[in-house]
């Protein structure tokens, strides 16, 4: 696999874990299976949008809209991370 | 009243347009699953025939059947077939946490049969009885062999629905089928729904608003589109693929706006409806994104539709939920057009299951508990809903049940649950807890997640030494909300 965005995956897993008040999600763990709902999904995206490492990239209006549409179907850290890479 | 009303509605639609799509169901695994009117009618008739046959062997009164109505055509056919056969049906949303909660009102109806999607039975397996004497059935198994007779002449079953319970545990409302159908017919008339329409119900069809949308589509011969598992992508695809009417919530429109803004208006959407909570004050960007304004609907599980903005109304004051629906009488307890609202409606419930207490005044009015204003033109504004219910994205969660489940954790000594509005105007559920030494918040939340649906689990937890109680021992929720809003409570 070329350019697998490991860092982004880790960041997403950590943020999802913070929102659920637990440890980071494993790369293939589904956010909604782990207890996420729509409000928590919005919060994940908001936190990613202001994150010190990835916020610049994920905080734009276009990217936030894209993420919003994508997170319900790509709900794992690796799924969402690949979705970002594919749509960047 | 004759029982076959909904079933005969399906039959008439089947006779007119057998091969047209009755239900399109968006699924993550298989994409769009389409069911024709002929297939839907046959499935519902087969469920009814099975139930009539089963009842012929039963003695005494039959308990309600619990049906998980997840929006699939199978679940809809099961509901329609059962009520046509005279069986009372308790509707549950998909993945409801009420089944596994022995303290939930679902168990007070003493159901013998629960019908749902495969996998619902868990380790017991479909068709076998649990130790508690409940048999789980899949939609597919719960049918008669081909060719059963449709029932005639029996009384229609009642529709039982869960309601959040503003002051206590959730309760079960009882509606005659005729009242539920009246709701569907009112939607059909108010939003001019015909068989050329495609009604996209993006909310759970097991609750009164989604159920009214479902009935309006079935009674009109329109195509019903459902989303058993919520996905914005599937919803957006449905909107660009012919949906003419959308039933959503304020949260849903908030989520859709940035996505649709980047793509241009949906081509066929003519009416966008919202219920479940107040729309934001400024809806200009939502209207622009959709290409049509969002019309609010105001109602309750108990009284059905109370007010709305019909399709024919082209101008209404911002923030209004429209005017009283046909046949609805509003009564306020205050002067100057403002006060606590009582209503008389043609969809009024019969009462709560297991209770004989009257639910309406002798002249037929039900106290909503909501504070409203009615302006001189008759436009209704909802100023405040029943206080303690937490509105999580349009889904009403009664705090009492969540507090009870929290207190089931051995490390939770005291608990109170309340709603707090976020910066984006959505409500979150907060819990203030007194914990035993050594108990961690993450353990408590994990415990909640094992028993509740995600939206029923508190979003924020505040750990306190003791809860603020008044002289009567009642927790002061208002004080807690104020403390959160002023940043005086640490959150995790």
Coordinates of C-alpha atoms in Angstrom, one line a residue:
Chain A
X1 CA 0.0 0.0 0.0
X2 CA 1.4 3.4 -1.0
X3 CA 1.4 6.3 1.4
X4 CA -0.9 4.7 4.0
X5 CA -1.6 7.7 6.3
X6 CA -0.7 6.1 9.6
X7 CA -0.4 9.4 11.4
X8 CA -3.9 10.6 10.4
X9 CA -5.3 7.2 11.4
X10 CA -3.8 7.6 14.8
X11 CA -5.0 11.1 15.3
X12 CA -8.6 10.1 14.2
X13 CA -8.5 7.1 16.6
X14 CA -7.4 9.3 19.5
X15 CA -10.0 12.0 18.8
X16 CA -12.8 9.4 18.5
X17 CA -11.6 7.9 21.8
X18 CA -11.6 11.3 23.5
X19 CA -15.2 12.0 22.4
X20 CA -16.3 8.7 23.7
X21 CA -14.4 9.3 27.0
X22 CA -12.2 6.2 26.5
X23 CA -8.9 5.1 25.0
X24 CA -8.1 5.5 21.3
X25 CA -10.0 3.4 18.9
X26 CA -8.2 0.6 17.1
X27 CA -7.7 1.3 13.3
X28 CA -10.6 -0.9 12.3
X29 CA -12.9 -0.2 15.2
X30 CA -16.2 1.3 14.1
X31 CA -17.0 4.6 15.8
X32 CA -20.8 4.0 15.8
X33 CA -20.4 0.4 17.0
X34 CA -18.2 1.8 19.8
X35 CA -20.9 4.1 21.0
X36 CA -20.8 7.1 18.6
X37 CA -24.0 8.9 17.6
X38 CA -24.6 11.8 15.2
X39 CA -23.8 14.5 17.8
X40 CA -20.6 12.8 18.7
X41 CA -19.7 12.4 15.0
X42 CA -20.1 16.1 14.6
X43 CA -17.9 16.7 17.6
X44 CA -15.2 14.4 16.2
X45 CA -15.1 16.4 13.0
X46 CA -15.1 19.7 14.9
X47 CA -12.1 18.5 17.0
X48 CA -10.3 17.3 13.9
X49 CA -10.9 20.7 12.3
X50 CA -9.0 22.5 15.0
X51 CA -6.5 19.8 15.8
X52 CA -2.9 21.1 16.0
X53 CA -1.5 18.6 13.6
X54 CA -4.3 18.0 11.1
X55 CA -6.6 21.0 11.6
X56 CA -5.2 23.0 8.8
X57 CA -5.9 20.2 6.4
X58 CA -9.3 19.0 7.8
X59 CA -10.7 22.3 9.0
X60 CA -11.6 23.8 5.6
X61 CA -15.3 24.2 4.8
X62 CA -15.0 21.8 1.8
X63 CA -13.2 19.2 3.8
X64 CA -15.6 19.4 6.8
X65 CA -18.6 18.9 4.4
X66 CA -16.8 16.0 2.8
X67 CA -16.0 14.4 6.2
X68 CA -19.6 14.9 7.3
X69 CA -20.9 12.9 4.4
X70 CA -18.1 10.3 4.7
X71 CA -18.0 9.5 8.4
X72 CA -21.3 7.6 8.6
X73 CA -20.0 5.2 6.0
X74 CA -16.3 5.3 6.9
X75 CA -16.6 5.2 10.6
X76 CA -13.3 3.6 11.6
X77 CA -10.0 5.5 12.0
X78 CA -8.5 3.8 9.0
X79 CA -11.7 4.0 6.9
X80 CA -12.0 7.8 7.5
X81 CA -8.3 8.3 7.0
X82 CA -8.4 6.5 3.6
X83 CA -11.5 8.5 2.7
X84 CA -9.6 11.7 3.4
X85 CA -6.6 10.6 1.3
X86 CA -8.8 9.4 -1.5
X87 CA -10.7 12.7 -1.7
X88 CA -7.9 15.1 -0.9
Chain B
X1 CA -64.2 -0.5 12.7
X2 CA -63.3 -2.7 9.9
X3 CA -59.8 -4.1 10.3
X4 CA -58.5 -4.3 6.8
X5 CA -58.1 -0.5 6.2
X6 CA -54.4 -0.4 5.9
X7 CA -54.2 -3.8 4.2
X8 CA -57.0 -2.9 1.8
X9 CA -55.2 0.4 1.1
X10 CA -52.2 -1.7 0.1
X11 CA -54.4 -3.9 -2.0
X12 CA -55.9 -1.0 -3.9
X13 CA -52.4 0.3 -4.7
X14 CA -51.3 -3.2 -5.7
X15 CA -54.3 -3.4 -8.1
X16 CA -53.4 -0.1 -9.7
X17 CA -49.7 -0.4 -9.9
X18 CA -48.5 -3.9 -8.9
X19 CA -45.0 -3.6 -10.4
X20 CA -44.2 0.0 -9.1
X21 CA -41.9 0.4 -6.2
X22 CA -43.7 0.7 -2.8
X23 CA -40.7 0.8 -0.5
X24 CA -37.1 1.7 -1.3
X25 CA -34.8 0.9 1.6
X26 CA -31.3 2.2 1.7
X27 CA -28.9 -0.3 3.2
X28 CA -25.2 -0.1 3.7
X29 CA -24.6 -3.7 2.5
X30 CA -26.9 -4.1 -0.4
X31 CA -27.6 -0.6 -1.6
X32 CA -31.2 0.2 -2.5
X33 CA -33.5 -2.7 -1.8
X34 CA -36.8 -2.2 -3.7
X35 CA -40.2 -3.9 -2.9
X36 CA -43.1 -3.6 -5.3
X37 CA -46.7 -3.0 -4.2
X38 CA -47.5 -6.6 -5.2
X39 CA -44.7 -7.9 -3.0
X40 CA -45.6 -5.7 -0.1
X41 CA -49.3 -6.6 -0.2
X42 CA -48.5 -10.3 -0.4
X43 CA -46.2 -10.2 2.5
X44 CA -48.6 -8.2 4.7
X45 CA -51.5 -10.5 3.7
X46 CA -49.4 -13.5 4.6
X47 CA -48.6 -12.1 8.0
X48 CA -52.3 -11.4 8.6
X49 CA -53.3 -14.9 7.5
X50 CA -50.8 -16.5 9.9
X51 CA -52.0 -14.4 12.8
X52 CA -55.6 -15.2 12.2
X53 CA -54.8 -18.9 12.0
X54 CA -52.7 -18.7 15.2
X55 CA -55.5 -16.8 17.1
X56 CA -58.0 -19.5 16.2
X57 CA -56.0 -21.8 18.4
X58 CA -55.4 -19.4 21.2
X59 CA -57.6 -19.0 24.2
X60 CA -58.3 -15.8 26.1
X61 CA -56.9 -12.4 25.3
X62 CA -53.8 -12.3 23.3
X63 CA -50.8 -10.1 24.4
X64 CA -49.5 -7.4 22.1
X65 CA -46.8 -8.5 19.7
X66 CA -43.6 -6.5 19.8
X67 CA -42.4 -5.6 16.3
X68 CA -39.1 -3.9 15.5
X69 CA -40.1 -1.6 12.7
X70 CA -36.7 -0.7 11.2
X71 CA -38.0 0.7 7.9
X72 CA -37.5 -2.4 5.8
X73 CA -40.4 -3.6 3.8
X74 CA -40.5 -6.8 5.8
X75 CA -40.9 -4.9 9.0
X76 CA -43.7 -2.7 7.5
X77 CA -45.5 -5.7 6.1
X78 CA -45.3 -7.4 9.6
X79 CA -46.9 -4.3 11.3
X80 CA -49.6 -3.9 8.7
X81 CA -50.5 -7.7 8.7
X82 CA -50.7 -8.0 12.4
X83 CA -53.0 -5.0 13.0
X84 CA -55.2 -6.2 10.1
X85 CA -55.5 -9.5 11.9
X86 CA -56.7 -7.7 15.1
X87 CA -53.4 -8.0 17.0
X88 CA -52.1 -5.1 19.0
X89 CA -48.6 -4.2 18.0
X90 CA -46.0 -2.4 20.1
X91 CA -43.6 -0.6 17.8
X92 CA -39.9 -0.5 18.6
X93 CA -37.1 1.2 16.7
X94 CA -34.1 -0.8 15.4
X95 CA -31.6 -1.6 18.1
X96 CA -33.9 -0.4 20.8
X97 CA -32.3 -0.7 24.3
X98 CA -35.8 -1.3 25.8
X99 CA -35.9 -5.0 25.0
X100 CA -32.9 -5.9 27.2
X101 CA -33.9 -3.6 30.0
X102 CA -36.1 -5.5 32.4
X103 CA -37.3 -2.2 33.9
X104 CA -38.5 -0.8 30.6
X105 CA -42.3 -0.6 30.0
X106 CA -41.9 -3.0 27.1
X107 CA -42.0 -5.8 29.6
X108 CA -45.1 -4.5 31.3
X109 CA -47.2 -5.6 28.3
X110 CA -45.9 -9.1 28.9
X111 CA -45.2 -9.8 25.2
X112 CA -45.0 -13.5 24.2
X113 CA -43.7 -12.7 20.7
X114 CA -41.0 -10.3 19.4
X115 CA -40.6 -10.0 15.7
X116 CA -37.5 -8.4 14.2
X117 CA -34.6 -8.7 11.8
X118 CA -32.4 -11.9 11.9
X119 CA -30.0 -11.8 14.8
X120 CA -32.4 -10.1 17.2
X121 CA -33.0 -13.4 19.0
X122 CA -29.3 -13.6 20.0
X123 CA -28.0 -16.9 21.3
X124 CA -31.5 -18.3 22.0
X125 CA -32.3 -18.4 18.2
X126 CA -35.4 -17.5 16.3
X127 CA -38.5 -19.6 17.1
X128 CA -37.3 -20.7 20.6
X129 CA -38.6 -19.4 23.9
X130 CA -36.4 -17.5 26.3
X131 CA -36.5 -18.5 30.0
X132 CA -38.9 -15.5 30.4
X133 CA -41.3 -17.1 28.0
X134 CA -40.7 -14.7 25.1
X135 CA -40.3 -16.1 21.6
X136 CA -38.3 -14.2 19.0
X137 CA -39.2 -14.5 15.4
X138 CA -37.7 -13.1 12.2
X139 CA -39.9 -11.3 9.7
X140 CA -39.4 -14.1 7.3
X141 CA -40.5 -16.8 9.6
X142 CA -43.5 -14.9 10.8
X143 CA -45.6 -15.6 7.7
X144 CA -48.2 -18.1 6.6
X145 CA -47.4 -20.6 3.9
X146 CA -48.3 -19.2 0.5
X147 CA -52.0 -18.4 -0.2
X148 CA -53.5 -17.7 3.2
X149 CA -56.8 -15.8 3.3
X150 CA -56.8 -12.2 4.2
X151 CA -58.8 -11.6 7.4
X152 CA -62.2 -10.1 7.4
X153 CA -64.5 -8.6 9.9
X154 CA -62.2 -8.5 12.9
X155 CA -61.5 -5.4 14.9
X156 CA -58.2 -3.7 14.0
X157 CA -55.3 -4.0 16.4
X158 CA -54.1 -1.0 18.3
X159 CA -50.7 0.6 17.7
X160 CA -48.7 0.9 20.9
X161 CA -45.8 3.4 21.0
X162 CA -43.1 4.3 23.5
X163 CA -43.1 7.9 24.8
X164 CA -40.2 9.4 26.7
X165 CA -41.9 10.3 29.9
X166 CA -41.1 13.8 31.0
X167 CA -41.5 13.2 34.7
X168 CA -40.9 9.5 35.1
X169 CA -40.1 6.3 33.3
X170 CA -41.1 6.0 29.6
X171 CA -44.7 4.9 29.0
X172 CA -46.6 3.2 26.3
X173 CA -49.4 5.0 24.4
X174 CA -52.3 3.2 22.9
X175 CA -53.7 4.4 19.5
X176 CA -56.5 2.9 17.5
X177 CA -55.4 2.1 14.0
X178 CA -58.1 4.5 12.7
X179 CA -56.4 7.5 14.5
X180 CA -53.0 6.5 13.1
X181 CA -54.5 6.4 9.6
X182 CA -56.1 9.8 10.2
X183 CA -52.6 11.2 10.8
X184 CA -51.5 9.6 7.5
X185 CA -54.5 11.1 5.6
X186 CA -53.9 14.5 7.1
X187 CA -50.3 14.5 5.9
X188 CA -51.5 13.3 2.5
X189 CA -53.9 16.2 2.3
X190 CA -51.8 18.9 3.9
X191 CA -48.7 18.1 1.8
X192 CA -50.7 17.1 -1.4
X193 CA -49.1 13.7 -1.6
X194 CA -50.1 11.6 -4.6
X195 CA -48.9 8.3 -6.1
X196 CA -46.4 10.3 -8.2
X197 CA -44.6 11.3 -5.0
X198 CA -41.5 9.8 -3.4
X199 CA -41.6 10.3 0.4
X200 CA -38.2 10.0 2.0
X201 CA -38.6 9.3 5.7
X202 CA -35.2 10.0 7.2
X203 CA -36.4 9.5 10.8
X204 CA -37.3 6.2 12.6
X205 CA -40.7 5.0 11.3
X206 CA -41.4 3.4 14.7
X207 CA -42.1 6.8 16.2
X208 CA -45.2 8.9 15.6
X209 CA -43.7 11.4 13.1
X210 CA -42.1 8.8 10.9
X211 CA -45.1 6.5 11.2
X212 CA -47.4 9.3 9.9
X213 CA -45.0 9.8 7.0
X214 CA -45.1 6.0 6.4
X215 CA -48.9 5.9 6.5
X216 CA -49.2 9.0 4.2
X217 CA -47.1 7.2 1.6
X218 CA -48.9 3.9 1.9
X219 CA -52.3 5.5 1.7
X220 CA -51.4 7.7 -1.3
X221 CA -49.7 5.0 -3.3
X222 CA -46.5 7.0 -3.2
X223 CA -43.1 5.4 -3.0
X224 CA -41.7 5.3 0.5
X225 CA -38.0 5.6 1.0
X226 CA -36.5 4.6 4.3
X227 CA -33.0 4.5 5.8
X228 CA -32.8 1.6 8.4
X229 CA -29.2 2.6 9.2
X230 CA -28.6 6.3 9.0
X231 CA -26.1 7.4 6.4
X232 CA -25.8 10.9 5.0
X233 CA -24.4 9.6 1.7
X234 CA -27.4 7.3 1.2
X235 CA -29.8 10.2 2.2
X236 CA -28.1 12.6 -0.2
X237 CA -28.3 9.9 -3.0
X238 CA -32.0 9.5 -2.2
X239 CA -32.6 13.2 -2.4
X240 CA -31.0 13.5 -5.8
X241 CA -32.7 10.4 -7.0
X242 CA -36.3 11.5 -7.1
X243 CA -37.4 12.3 -3.5
X244 CA -40.2 14.9 -3.6
X245 CA -40.9 15.0 0.1
X246 CA -38.4 14.7 3.0
X247 CA -39.2 14.1 6.6
X248 CA -36.3 15.2 8.7
X249 CA -35.2 16.8 12.0
X250 CA -33.4 20.1 12.7
X251 CA -30.2 18.2 13.1
X252 CA -30.7 16.4 9.8
X253 CA -31.1 19.7 8.0
X254 CA -28.1 21.1 9.8
X255 CA -26.0 18.1 8.5
X256 CA -27.4 18.3 5.0
X257 CA -26.8 22.0 4.5
X258 CA -23.1 22.1 3.9
X259 CA -23.2 19.0 1.7
X260 CA -26.1 20.2 -0.5
X261 CA -24.6 23.7 -0.7
X262 CA -21.6 22.3 -2.6
X263 CA -23.8 20.5 -5.1
X264 CA -26.8 22.7 -5.9
X265 CA -30.5 22.1 -5.1
X266 CA -32.0 18.7 -5.3
X267 CA -34.0 18.5 -8.5
X268 CA -37.4 17.0 -7.4
X269 CA -37.7 18.0 -3.7
X270 CA -40.8 20.1 -3.3
X271 CA -41.6 19.8 0.4
X272 CA -39.1 19.6 3.3
X273 CA -40.6 18.8 6.7
X274 CA -39.0 19.0 10.2
X275 CA -40.2 17.8 13.5
X276 CA -38.5 16.8 16.8
X277 CA -37.4 20.3 18.0
X278 CA -37.1 23.9 17.0
X279 CA -35.4 24.9 13.8
X280 CA -32.6 27.5 14.1
X281 CA -33.8 31.1 13.8
X282 CA -32.0 31.8 10.5
X283 CA -32.8 29.2 7.9
X284 CA -31.7 31.2 4.8
X285 CA -28.8 28.9 4.1
X286 CA -30.9 25.7 4.6
X287 CA -33.6 27.0 2.3
X288 CA -31.0 27.9 -0.3
X289 CA -29.3 24.5 -0.1
X290 CA -32.6 22.6 -0.4
X291 CA -34.2 24.9 -2.9
X292 CA -37.3 24.9 -0.7
X293 CA -38.1 26.2 2.8
X294 CA -38.3 23.8 5.7
X295 CA -41.8 23.5 7.1
X296 CA -42.1 22.7 10.7
X297 CA -44.5 20.1 12.2
X298 CA -45.5 20.1 15.8
X299 CA -47.1 17.2 17.4
X300 CA -46.8 14.6 20.2
X301 CA -47.0 10.9 20.4
X302 CA -50.1 11.2 22.6
X303 CA -52.1 13.7 20.5
X304 CA -50.7 13.2 17.0
X305 CA -50.3 16.1 14.6
X306 CA -51.1 19.5 16.3
X307 CA -49.8 22.2 13.9
X308 CA -47.9 22.4 10.7
X309 CA -47.1 24.6 7.7
X310 CA -49.0 22.9 4.7
X311 CA -47.7 22.9 1.2
X312 CA -50.3 25.5 0.1
X313 CA -48.9 28.0 2.6
X314 CA -46.2 30.1 1.0
X315 CA -45.4 32.6 3.6
X316 CA -45.3 32.2 7.4
X317 CA -43.5 34.0 10.2
X318 CA -40.0 32.7 10.9
X319 CA -39.9 30.2 13.8
X320 CA -43.5 29.4 13.6
X321 CA -44.7 25.7 13.5
X322 CA -47.6 26.8 11.3
X323 CA -51.3 26.7 12.3
X324 CA -53.6 24.2 13.9
X325 CA -54.1 21.1 11.7
X326 CA -57.6 20.4 10.4
X327 CA -59.9 19.1 13.2
X328 CA -57.5 20.3 15.9
X329 CA -58.6 22.8 18.6
X330 CA -56.0 24.7 20.7
X331 CA -56.7 25.9 24.2
X332 CA -54.3 28.1 26.2
X333 CA -54.3 28.6 29.9
X334 CA -53.0 32.2 29.7
X335 CA -54.0 35.5 28.3
X336 CA -52.6 37.4 25.4
X337 CA -52.3 34.3 23.2
X338 CA -49.6 32.8 25.3
X339 CA -49.8 29.9 27.8
X340 CA -49.6 26.2 28.4
X341 CA -51.3 24.3 25.6
X342 CA -54.1 21.8 25.7
X343 CA -55.3 20.3 22.5
X344 CA -58.2 18.3 21.1
X345 CA -57.3 16.3 18.0
X346 CA -58.8 13.6 15.8
X347 CA -55.7 11.5 16.5
X348 CA -55.9 11.5 20.3
X349 CA -54.6 8.4 22.0
X350 CA -56.8 6.1 24.1
X351 CA -54.5 6.3 27.2
X352 CA -51.4 4.7 28.6
X353 CA -51.1 1.0 28.6
X354 CA -51.8 -0.5 32.0
X355 CA -53.5 2.6 33.3
X356 CA -57.2 3.5 33.6
X357 CA -56.6 7.1 34.4
X358 CA -58.3 9.5 32.1
X359 CA -55.8 11.3 29.8
X360 CA -58.1 14.0 28.5
X361 CA -60.5 16.4 30.2
X362 CA -64.3 15.6 30.0
X363 CA -64.5 17.8 26.9
X364 CA -61.6 15.9 25.2
X365 CA -58.5 18.1 25.8
X366 CA -55.0 16.8 26.4
X367 CA -52.5 18.9 28.3
X368 CA -49.3 18.9 26.2
X369 CA -47.3 20.6 29.0
X370 CA -45.8 22.8 26.3
X371 CA -45.7 26.6 26.5
X372 CA -46.9 28.2 23.2
X373 CA -47.9 31.5 21.7
X374 CA -50.6 31.8 19.0
X375 CA -50.4 35.1 17.1
X376 CA -53.5 36.9 15.8
X377 CA -53.3 35.2 12.4
X378 CA -53.3 31.8 14.1
X379 CA -49.6 31.0 13.7
X380 CA -48.3 28.9 16.5
X381 CA -44.9 29.3 18.2
X382 CA -43.6 26.7 20.6
X383 CA -41.8 28.6 23.4
X384 CA -40.9 25.7 25.6
X385 CA -41.3 22.0 25.6
X386 CA -41.8 19.7 28.6
X387 CA -38.9 20.6 30.8
X388 CA -36.8 17.6 31.7
X389 CA -36.9 15.6 28.5
X390 CA -33.5 15.7 26.7
X391 CA -33.8 16.2 23.0
X392 CA -30.8 14.4 21.4
X393 CA -31.0 15.3 17.7
X394 CA -34.8 15.1 17.7
X395 CA -35.0 11.9 19.8
X396 CA -36.5 12.4 23.2
X397 CA -34.8 10.8 26.1
X398 CA -36.5 10.7 29.5
X399 CA -33.9 11.3 32.2
X400 CA -35.5 9.0 34.8
X401 CA -34.7 5.8 33.0
X402 CA -31.1 6.8 32.3
X403 CA -30.6 7.8 36.0
X404 CA -32.0 4.4 37.0
X405 CA -29.6 2.6 34.8
X406 CA -26.7 4.7 36.0
X407 CA -27.6 3.9 39.6
X408 CA -27.4 0.2 38.6
X409 CA -23.6 0.6 38.4
X410 CA -22.2 -0.3 41.8
X411 CA -19.9 2.7 41.8
X412 CA -22.6 5.3 41.2
X413 CA -24.0 6.7 44.4
X414 CA -26.2 9.4 43.0
X415 CA -27.1 10.5 39.5
X416 CA -29.0 13.2 37.7
X417 CA -29.4 13.6 33.9
X418 CA -30.2 16.8 32.1
X419 CA -30.0 18.5 28.7
X420 CA -27.6 21.3 27.9
X421 CA -27.7 23.3 24.6
X422 CA -24.4 23.3 22.7
X423 CA -23.1 26.2 20.7
X424 CA -24.7 24.8 17.5
X425 CA -28.1 24.7 19.4
X426 CA -28.2 20.9 19.6
X427 CA -28.9 19.5 23.0
X428 CA -26.4 17.2 24.6
X429 CA -27.2 14.9 27.5
X430 CA -25.2 15.6 30.7
X431 CA -25.0 13.5 33.8
X432 CA -23.9 14.7 37.2
X433 CA -22.7 11.8 39.3
X434 CA -21.6 11.1 42.8
X435 CA -19.1 8.3 42.5
X436 CA -17.8 5.8 45.1
X437 CA -14.0 6.1 45.6
X438 CA -12.0 4.4 42.9
X439 CA -14.9 4.5 40.3
X440 CA -13.8 6.0 37.0
X441 CA -16.1 7.9 34.5
X442 CA -14.9 5.8 31.6
X443 CA -16.1 2.6 33.4
X444 CA -19.5 4.1 34.1
X445 CA -19.9 5.1 30.4
X446 CA -18.8 1.7 29.3
X447 CA -21.4 0.2 31.5
X448 CA -24.0 2.6 30.0
X449 CA -23.0 1.7 26.4
X450 CA -23.5 -2.0 27.2
X451 CA -27.2 -1.3 27.9
X452 CA -28.2 1.7 26.0
X453 CA -28.2 3.0 22.4
X454 CA -25.4 5.5 21.7
X455 CA -27.8 8.5 21.8
X456 CA -29.1 7.5 25.2
X457 CA -25.6 7.5 26.8
X458 CA -24.7 10.8 28.4
X459 CA -22.4 12.9 26.3
X460 CA -20.7 14.7 29.3
X461 CA -20.2 13.6 32.8
X462 CA -19.6 15.9 35.8
X463 CA -18.4 14.3 39.0
X464 CA -19.6 16.0 42.1
X465 CA -19.2 15.5 45.9
X466 CA -23.0 15.8 46.2
X467 CA -25.9 16.8 44.0
X468 CA -27.7 20.1 44.7
X469 CA -31.1 19.2 46.2
X470 CA -33.8 21.5 47.4
X471 CA -35.7 21.2 50.7
X472 CA -37.9 18.5 49.2
X473 CA -34.9 16.4 48.2
X474 CA -35.4 17.1 44.6
X475 CA -32.4 17.7 42.4
X476 CA -32.2 21.2 41.1
X477 CA -31.5 20.6 37.4
X478 CA -31.7 24.3 36.6
X479 CA -28.8 25.0 38.9
X480 CA -26.7 22.3 37.2
X481 CA -27.6 23.6 33.7
X482 CA -26.6 27.1 34.8
X483 CA -23.3 25.8 36.3
X484 CA -22.4 24.0 33.1
X485 CA -23.3 27.1 31.0
X486 CA -21.1 29.3 33.1
X487 CA -18.2 26.8 32.9
X488 CA -18.4 26.1 36.7
X489 CA -18.5 22.4 36.3
X490 CA -15.5 20.3 35.2
X491 CA -16.5 18.0 32.4
X492 CA -15.1 14.8 31.1

